[in-house]
PDB file of N, CA and C in Angstrom:
ATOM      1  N   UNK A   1      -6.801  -7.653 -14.949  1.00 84.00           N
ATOM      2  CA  UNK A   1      -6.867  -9.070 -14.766  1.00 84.00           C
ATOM      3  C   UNK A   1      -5.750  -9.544 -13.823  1.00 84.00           C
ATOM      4  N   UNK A   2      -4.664  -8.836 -13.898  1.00 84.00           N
ATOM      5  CA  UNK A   2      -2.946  -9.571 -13.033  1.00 84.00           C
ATOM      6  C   UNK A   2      -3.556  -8.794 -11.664  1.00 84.00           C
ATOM      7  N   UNK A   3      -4.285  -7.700 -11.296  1.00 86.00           N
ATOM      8  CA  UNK A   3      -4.829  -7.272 -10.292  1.00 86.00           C
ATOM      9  C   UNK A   3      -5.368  -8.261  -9.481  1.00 86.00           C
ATOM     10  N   UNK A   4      -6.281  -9.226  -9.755  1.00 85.00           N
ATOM     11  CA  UNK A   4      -6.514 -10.129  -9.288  1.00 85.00           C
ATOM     12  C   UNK A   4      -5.738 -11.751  -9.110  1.00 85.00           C
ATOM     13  N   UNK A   5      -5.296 -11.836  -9.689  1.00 86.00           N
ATOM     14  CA  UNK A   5      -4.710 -13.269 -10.033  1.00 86.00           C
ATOM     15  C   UNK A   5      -4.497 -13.773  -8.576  1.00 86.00           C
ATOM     16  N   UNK A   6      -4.171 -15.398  -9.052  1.00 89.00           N
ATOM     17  CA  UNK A   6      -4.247 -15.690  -7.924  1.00 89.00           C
ATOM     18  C   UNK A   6      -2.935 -15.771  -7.169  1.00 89.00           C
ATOM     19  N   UNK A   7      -2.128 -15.374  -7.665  1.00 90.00           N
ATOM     20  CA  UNK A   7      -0.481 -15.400  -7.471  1.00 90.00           C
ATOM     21  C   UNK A   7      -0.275 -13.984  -6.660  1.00 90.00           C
ATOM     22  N   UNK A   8       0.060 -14.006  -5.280  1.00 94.00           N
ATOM     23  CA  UNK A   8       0.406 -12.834  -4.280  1.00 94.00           C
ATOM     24  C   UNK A   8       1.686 -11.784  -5.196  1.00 94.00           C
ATOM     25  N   UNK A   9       2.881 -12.717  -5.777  1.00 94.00           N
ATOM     26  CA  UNK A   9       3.988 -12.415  -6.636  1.00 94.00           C
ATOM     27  C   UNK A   9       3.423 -11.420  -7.400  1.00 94.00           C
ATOM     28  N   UNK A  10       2.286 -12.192  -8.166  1.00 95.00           N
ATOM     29  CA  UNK A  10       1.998 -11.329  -9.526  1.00 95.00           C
ATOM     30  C   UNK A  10       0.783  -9.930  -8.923  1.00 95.00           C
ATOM     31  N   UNK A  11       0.625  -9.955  -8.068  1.00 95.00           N
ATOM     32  CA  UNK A  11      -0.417  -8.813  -7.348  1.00 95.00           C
ATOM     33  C   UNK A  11       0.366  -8.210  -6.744  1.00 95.00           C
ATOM     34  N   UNK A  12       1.132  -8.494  -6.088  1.00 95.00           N
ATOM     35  CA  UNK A  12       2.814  -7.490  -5.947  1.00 95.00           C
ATOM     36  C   UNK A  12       3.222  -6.753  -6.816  1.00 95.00           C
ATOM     37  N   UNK A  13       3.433  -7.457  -7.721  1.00 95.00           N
ATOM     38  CA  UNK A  13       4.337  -6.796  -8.851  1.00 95.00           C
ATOM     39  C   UNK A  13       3.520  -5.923  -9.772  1.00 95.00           C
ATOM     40  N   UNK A  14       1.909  -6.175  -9.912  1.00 94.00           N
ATOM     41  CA  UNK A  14       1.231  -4.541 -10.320  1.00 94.00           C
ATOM     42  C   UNK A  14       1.290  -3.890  -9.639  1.00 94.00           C
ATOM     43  N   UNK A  15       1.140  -4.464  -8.109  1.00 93.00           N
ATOM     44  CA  UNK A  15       0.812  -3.038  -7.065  1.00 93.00           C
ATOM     45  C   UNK A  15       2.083  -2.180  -7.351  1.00 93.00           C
ATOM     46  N   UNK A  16       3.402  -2.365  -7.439  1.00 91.00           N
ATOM     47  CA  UNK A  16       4.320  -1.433  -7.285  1.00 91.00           C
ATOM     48  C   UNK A  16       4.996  -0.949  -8.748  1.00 91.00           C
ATOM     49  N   UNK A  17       4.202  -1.392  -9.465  1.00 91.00           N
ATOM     50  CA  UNK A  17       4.216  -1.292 -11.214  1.00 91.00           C
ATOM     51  C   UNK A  17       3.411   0.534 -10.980  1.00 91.00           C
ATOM     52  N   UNK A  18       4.696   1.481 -11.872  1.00 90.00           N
ATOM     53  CA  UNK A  18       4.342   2.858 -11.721  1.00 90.00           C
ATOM     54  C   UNK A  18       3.128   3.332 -13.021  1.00 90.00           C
ATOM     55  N   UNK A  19       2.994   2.001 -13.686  1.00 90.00           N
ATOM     56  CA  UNK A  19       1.746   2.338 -14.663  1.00 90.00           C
ATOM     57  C   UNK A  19      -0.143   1.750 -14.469  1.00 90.00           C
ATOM     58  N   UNK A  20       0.648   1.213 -12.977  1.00 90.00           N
ATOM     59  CA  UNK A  20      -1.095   0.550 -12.732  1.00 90.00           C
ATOM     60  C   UNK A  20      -1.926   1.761 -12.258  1.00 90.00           C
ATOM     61  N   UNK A  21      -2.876   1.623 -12.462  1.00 90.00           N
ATOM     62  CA  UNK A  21      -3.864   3.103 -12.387  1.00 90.00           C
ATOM     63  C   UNK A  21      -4.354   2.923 -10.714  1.00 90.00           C
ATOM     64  N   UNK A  22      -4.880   4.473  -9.987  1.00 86.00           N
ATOM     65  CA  UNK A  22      -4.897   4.550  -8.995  1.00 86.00           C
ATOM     66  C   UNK A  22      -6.209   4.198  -8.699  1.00 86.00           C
ATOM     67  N   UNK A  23      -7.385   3.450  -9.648  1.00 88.00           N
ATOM     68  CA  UNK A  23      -8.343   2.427  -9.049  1.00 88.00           C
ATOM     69  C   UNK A  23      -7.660   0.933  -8.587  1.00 88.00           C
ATOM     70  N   UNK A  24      -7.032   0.257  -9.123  1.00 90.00           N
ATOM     71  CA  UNK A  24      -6.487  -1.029  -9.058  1.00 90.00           C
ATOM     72  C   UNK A  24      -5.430  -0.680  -8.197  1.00 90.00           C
ATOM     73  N   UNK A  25      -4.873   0.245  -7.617  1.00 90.00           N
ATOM     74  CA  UNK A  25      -3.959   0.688  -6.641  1.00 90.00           C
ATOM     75  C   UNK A  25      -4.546   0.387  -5.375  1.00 90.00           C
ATOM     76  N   UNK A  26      -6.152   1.206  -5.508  1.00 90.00           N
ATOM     77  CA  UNK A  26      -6.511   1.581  -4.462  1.00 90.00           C
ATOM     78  C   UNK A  26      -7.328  -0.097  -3.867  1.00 90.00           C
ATOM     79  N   UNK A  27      -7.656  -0.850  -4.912  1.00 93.00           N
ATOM     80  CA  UNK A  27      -7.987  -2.231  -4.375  1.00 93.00           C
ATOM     81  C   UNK A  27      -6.803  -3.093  -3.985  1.00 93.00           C
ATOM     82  N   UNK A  28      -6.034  -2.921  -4.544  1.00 95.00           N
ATOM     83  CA  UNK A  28      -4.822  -3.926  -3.891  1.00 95.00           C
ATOM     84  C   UNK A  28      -4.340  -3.273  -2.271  1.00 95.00           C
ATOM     85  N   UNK A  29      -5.149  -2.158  -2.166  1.00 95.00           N
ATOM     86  CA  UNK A  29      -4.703  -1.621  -0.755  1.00 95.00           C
ATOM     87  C   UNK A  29      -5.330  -2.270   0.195  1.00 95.00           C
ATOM     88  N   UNK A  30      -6.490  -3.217  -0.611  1.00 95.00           N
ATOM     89  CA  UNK A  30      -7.162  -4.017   0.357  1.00 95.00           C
ATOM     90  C   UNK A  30      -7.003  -5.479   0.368  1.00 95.00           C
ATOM     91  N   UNK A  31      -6.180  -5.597  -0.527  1.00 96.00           N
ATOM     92  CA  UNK A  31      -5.802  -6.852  -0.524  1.00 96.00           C
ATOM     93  C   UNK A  31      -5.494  -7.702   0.900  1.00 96.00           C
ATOM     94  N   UNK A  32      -5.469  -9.269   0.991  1.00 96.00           N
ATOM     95  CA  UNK A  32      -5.378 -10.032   1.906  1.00 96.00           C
ATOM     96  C   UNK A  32      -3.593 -10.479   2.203  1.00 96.00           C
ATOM     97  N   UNK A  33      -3.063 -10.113   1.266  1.00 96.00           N
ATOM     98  CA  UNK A  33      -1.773 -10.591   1.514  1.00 96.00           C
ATOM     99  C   UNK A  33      -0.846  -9.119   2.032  1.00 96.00           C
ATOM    100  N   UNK A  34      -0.385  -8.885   3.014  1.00 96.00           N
ATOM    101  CA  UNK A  34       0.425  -7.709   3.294  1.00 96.00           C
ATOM    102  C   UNK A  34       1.450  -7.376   2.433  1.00 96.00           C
ATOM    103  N   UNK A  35       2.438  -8.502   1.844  1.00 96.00           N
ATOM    104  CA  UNK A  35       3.555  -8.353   0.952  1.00 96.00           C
ATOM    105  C   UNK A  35       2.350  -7.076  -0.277  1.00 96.00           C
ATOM    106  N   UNK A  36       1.201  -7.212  -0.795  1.00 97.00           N
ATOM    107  CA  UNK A  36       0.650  -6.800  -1.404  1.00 97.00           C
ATOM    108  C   UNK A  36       0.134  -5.464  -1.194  1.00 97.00           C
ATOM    109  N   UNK A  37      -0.151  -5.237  -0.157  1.00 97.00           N
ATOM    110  CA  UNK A  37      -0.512  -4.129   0.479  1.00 97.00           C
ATOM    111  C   UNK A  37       0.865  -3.298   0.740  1.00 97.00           C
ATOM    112  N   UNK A  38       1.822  -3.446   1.673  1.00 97.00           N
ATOM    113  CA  UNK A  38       3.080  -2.977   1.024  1.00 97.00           C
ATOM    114  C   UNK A  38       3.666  -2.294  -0.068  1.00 97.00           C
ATOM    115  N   UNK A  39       3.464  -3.459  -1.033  1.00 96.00           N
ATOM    116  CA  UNK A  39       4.193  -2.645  -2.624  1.00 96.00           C
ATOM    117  C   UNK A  39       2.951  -1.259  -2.618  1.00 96.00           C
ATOM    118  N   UNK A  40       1.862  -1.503  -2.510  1.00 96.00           N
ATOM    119  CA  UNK A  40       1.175  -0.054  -2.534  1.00 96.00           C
ATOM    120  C   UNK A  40       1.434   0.799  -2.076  1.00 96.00           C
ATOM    121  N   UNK A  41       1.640   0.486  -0.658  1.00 96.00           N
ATOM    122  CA  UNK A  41       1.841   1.635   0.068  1.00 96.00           C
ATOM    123  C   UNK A  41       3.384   2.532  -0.197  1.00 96.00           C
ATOM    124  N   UNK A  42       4.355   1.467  -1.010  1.00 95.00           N
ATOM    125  CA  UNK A  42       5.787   2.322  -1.203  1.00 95.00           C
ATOM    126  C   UNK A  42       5.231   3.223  -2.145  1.00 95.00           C
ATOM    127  N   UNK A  43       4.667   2.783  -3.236  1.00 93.00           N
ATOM    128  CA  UNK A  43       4.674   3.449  -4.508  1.00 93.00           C
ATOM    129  C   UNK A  43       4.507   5.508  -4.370  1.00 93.00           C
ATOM    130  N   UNK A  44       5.482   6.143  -4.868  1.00 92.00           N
ATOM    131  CA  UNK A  44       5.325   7.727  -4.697  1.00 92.00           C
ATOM    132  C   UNK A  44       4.047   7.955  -4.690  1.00 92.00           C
ATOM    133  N   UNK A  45       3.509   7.482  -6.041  1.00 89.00           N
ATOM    134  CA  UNK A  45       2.030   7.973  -6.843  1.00 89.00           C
ATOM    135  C   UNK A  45       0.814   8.028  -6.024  1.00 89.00           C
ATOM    136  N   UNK A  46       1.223   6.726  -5.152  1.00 91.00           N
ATOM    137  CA  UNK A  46      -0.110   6.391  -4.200  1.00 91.00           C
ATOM    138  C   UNK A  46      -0.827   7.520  -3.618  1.00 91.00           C
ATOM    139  N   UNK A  47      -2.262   7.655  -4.090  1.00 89.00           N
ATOM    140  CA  UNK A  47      -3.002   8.536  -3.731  1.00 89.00           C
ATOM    141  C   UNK A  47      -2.963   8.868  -1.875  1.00 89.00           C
ATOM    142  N   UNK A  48      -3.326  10.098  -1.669  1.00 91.00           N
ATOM    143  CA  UNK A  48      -3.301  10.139  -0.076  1.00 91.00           C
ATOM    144  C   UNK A  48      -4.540   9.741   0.773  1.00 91.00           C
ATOM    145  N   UNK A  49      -5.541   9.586  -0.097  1.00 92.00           N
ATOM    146  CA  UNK A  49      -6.969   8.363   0.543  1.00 92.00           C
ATOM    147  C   UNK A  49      -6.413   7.028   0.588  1.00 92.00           C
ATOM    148  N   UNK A  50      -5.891   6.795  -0.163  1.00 93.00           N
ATOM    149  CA  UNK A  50      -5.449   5.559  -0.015  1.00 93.00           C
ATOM    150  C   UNK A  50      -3.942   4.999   1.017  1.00 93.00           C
ATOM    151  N   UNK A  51      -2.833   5.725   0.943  1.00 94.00           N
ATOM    152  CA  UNK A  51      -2.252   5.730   2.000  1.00 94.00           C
ATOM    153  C   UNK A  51      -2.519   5.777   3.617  1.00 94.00           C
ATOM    154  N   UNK A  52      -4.409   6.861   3.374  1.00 94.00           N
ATOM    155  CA  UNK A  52      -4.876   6.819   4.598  1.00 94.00           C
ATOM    156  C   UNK A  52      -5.464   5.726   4.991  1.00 94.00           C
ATOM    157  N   UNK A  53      -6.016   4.651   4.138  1.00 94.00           N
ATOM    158  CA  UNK A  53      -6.474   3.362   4.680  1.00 94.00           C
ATOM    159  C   UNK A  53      -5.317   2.286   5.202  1.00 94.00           C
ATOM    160  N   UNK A  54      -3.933   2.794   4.191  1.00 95.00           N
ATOM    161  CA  UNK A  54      -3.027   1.722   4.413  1.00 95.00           C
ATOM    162  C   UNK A  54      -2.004   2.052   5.606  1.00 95.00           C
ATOM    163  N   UNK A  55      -2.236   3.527   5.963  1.00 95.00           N
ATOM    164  CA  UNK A  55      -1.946   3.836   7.879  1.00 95.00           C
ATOM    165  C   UNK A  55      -2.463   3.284   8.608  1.00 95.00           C
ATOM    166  N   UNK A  56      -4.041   2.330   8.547  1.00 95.00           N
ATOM    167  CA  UNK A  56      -4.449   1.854   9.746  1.00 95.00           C
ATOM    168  C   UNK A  56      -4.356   0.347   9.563  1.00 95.00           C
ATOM    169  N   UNK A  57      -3.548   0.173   8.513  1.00 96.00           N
ATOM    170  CA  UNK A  57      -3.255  -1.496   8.071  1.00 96.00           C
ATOM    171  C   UNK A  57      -2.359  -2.199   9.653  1.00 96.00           C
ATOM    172  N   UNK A  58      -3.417  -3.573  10.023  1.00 95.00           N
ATOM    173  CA  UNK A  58      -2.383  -4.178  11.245  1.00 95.00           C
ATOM    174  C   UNK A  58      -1.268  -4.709  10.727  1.00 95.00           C
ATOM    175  N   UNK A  59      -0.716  -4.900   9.430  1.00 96.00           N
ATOM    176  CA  UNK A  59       0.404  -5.069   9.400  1.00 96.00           C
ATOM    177  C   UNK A  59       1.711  -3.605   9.737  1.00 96.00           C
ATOM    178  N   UNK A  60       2.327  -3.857  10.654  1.00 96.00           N
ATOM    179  CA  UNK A  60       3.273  -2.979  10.865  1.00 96.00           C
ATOM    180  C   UNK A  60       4.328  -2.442   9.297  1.00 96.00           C
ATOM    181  N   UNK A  61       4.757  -3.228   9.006  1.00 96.00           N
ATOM    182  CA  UNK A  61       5.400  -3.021   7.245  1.00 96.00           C
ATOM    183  C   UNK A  61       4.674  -2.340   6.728  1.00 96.00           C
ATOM    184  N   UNK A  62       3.761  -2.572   6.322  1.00 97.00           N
ATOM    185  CA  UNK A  62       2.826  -1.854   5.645  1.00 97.00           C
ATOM    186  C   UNK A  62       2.227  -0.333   6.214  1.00 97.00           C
ATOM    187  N   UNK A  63       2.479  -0.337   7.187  1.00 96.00           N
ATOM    188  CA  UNK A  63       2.458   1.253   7.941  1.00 96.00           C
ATOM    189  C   UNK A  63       3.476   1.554   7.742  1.00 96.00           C
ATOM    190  N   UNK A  64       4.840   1.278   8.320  1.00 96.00           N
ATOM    191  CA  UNK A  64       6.484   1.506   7.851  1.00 96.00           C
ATOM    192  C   UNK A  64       6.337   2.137   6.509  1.00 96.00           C
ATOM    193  N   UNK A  65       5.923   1.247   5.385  1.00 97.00           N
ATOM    194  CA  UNK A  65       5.935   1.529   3.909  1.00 97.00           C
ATOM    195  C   UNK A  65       5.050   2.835   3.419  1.00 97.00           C
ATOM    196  N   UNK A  66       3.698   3.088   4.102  1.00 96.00           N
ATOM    197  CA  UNK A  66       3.473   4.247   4.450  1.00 96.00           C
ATOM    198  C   UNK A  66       4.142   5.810   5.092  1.00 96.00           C
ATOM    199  N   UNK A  67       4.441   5.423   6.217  1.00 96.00           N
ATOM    200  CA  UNK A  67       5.650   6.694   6.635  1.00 96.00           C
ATOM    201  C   UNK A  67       7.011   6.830   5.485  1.00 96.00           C
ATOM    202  N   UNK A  68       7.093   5.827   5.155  1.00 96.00           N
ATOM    203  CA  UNK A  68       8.628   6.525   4.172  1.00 96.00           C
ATOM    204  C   UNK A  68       8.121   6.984   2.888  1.00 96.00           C
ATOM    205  N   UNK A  69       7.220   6.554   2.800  1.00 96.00           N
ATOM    206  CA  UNK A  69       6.401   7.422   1.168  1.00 96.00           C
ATOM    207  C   UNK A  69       6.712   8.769   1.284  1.00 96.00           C
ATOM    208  N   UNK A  70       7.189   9.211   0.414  1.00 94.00           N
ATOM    209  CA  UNK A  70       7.314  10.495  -0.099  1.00 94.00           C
ATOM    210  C   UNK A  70       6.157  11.315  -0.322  1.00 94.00           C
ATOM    211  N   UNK A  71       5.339  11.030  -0.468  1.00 92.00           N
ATOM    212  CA  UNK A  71       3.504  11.556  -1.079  1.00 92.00           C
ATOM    213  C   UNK A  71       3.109  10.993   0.217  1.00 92.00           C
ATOM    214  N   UNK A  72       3.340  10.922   1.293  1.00 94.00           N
ATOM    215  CA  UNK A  72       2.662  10.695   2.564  1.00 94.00           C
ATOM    216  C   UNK A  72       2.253  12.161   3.416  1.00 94.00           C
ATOM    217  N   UNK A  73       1.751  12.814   3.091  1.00 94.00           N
ATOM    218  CA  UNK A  73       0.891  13.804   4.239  1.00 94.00           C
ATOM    219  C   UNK A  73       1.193  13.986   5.136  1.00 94.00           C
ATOM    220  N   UNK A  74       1.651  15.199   5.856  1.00 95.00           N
ATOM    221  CA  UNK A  74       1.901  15.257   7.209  1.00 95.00           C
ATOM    222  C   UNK A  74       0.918  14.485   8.248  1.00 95.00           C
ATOM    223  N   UNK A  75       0.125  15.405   7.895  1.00 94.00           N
ATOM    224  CA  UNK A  75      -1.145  14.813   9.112  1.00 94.00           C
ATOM    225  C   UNK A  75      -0.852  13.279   9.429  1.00 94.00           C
ATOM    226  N   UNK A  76      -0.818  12.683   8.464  1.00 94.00           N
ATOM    227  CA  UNK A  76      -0.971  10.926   8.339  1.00 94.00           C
ATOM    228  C   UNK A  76       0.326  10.563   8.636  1.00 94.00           C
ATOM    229  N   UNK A  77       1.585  11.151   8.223  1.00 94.00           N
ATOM    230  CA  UNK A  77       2.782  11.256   9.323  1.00 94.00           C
ATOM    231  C   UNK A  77       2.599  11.190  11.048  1.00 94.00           C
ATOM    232  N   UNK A  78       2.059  12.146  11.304  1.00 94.00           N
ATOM    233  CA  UNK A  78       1.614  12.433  12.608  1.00 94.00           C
ATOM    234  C   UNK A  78       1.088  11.135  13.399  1.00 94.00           C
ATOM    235  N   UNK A  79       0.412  11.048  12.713  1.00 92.00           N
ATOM    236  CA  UNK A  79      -1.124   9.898  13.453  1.00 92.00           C
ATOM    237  C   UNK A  79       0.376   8.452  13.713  1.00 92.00           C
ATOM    238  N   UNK A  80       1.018   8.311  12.258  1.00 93.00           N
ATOM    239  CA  UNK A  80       1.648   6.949  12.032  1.00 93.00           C
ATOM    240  C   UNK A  80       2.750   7.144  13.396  1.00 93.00           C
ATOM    241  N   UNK A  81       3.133   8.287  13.306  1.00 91.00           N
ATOM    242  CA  UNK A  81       4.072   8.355  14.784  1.00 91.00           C
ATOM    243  C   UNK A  81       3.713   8.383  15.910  1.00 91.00           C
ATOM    244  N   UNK A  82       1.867   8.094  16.212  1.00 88.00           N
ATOM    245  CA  UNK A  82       1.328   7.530  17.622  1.00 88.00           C
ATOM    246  C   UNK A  82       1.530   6.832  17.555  1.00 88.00           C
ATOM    247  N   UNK A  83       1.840   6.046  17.032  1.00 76.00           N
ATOM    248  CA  UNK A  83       1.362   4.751  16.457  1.00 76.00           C
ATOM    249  C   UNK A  83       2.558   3.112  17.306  1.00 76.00           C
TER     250      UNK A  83
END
């Protein structure tokens, strides 16, 4: 339910919450607010399908927040440093 809400704050603060599950992870990766998309993309846990959607995010941060992930993939390293 806080997955959705209408508060960017409170959709932040599951996305980077280390107990939200990696379905509701993987929708906040699509979220409309970048601050939101972000907290996903820091999180270790973040699946690597999903980091791969949030590499081609036009927010620059949110790619940034991708490359420093720890659970970020070479390959998807690679691509983010054409970038």
């Amino acid at each position: 339910m806080l997955a959705s809400d209408g508060d960017r704050d409170v959709r932040q603060a599951v996305a980077g919450n280390p107990s939200c599950p990696p379905d509701l992870r993987a929708g906040l990766a699509t979220d409309e607010d970048g601050w939101v998309r972000q907290a996903v993309a820091a999180r270790p846990s973040c699946p690597p399908e999903t980091l791969a959607v949030l590499a081609r995010d036009e927010d620059q941060n949110v790619r940034e927040a991708c490359a420093r992930n720890p659970s970020c993939p070479p390959d998807l390293l690679a691509r983010l440093a054409e970038n």
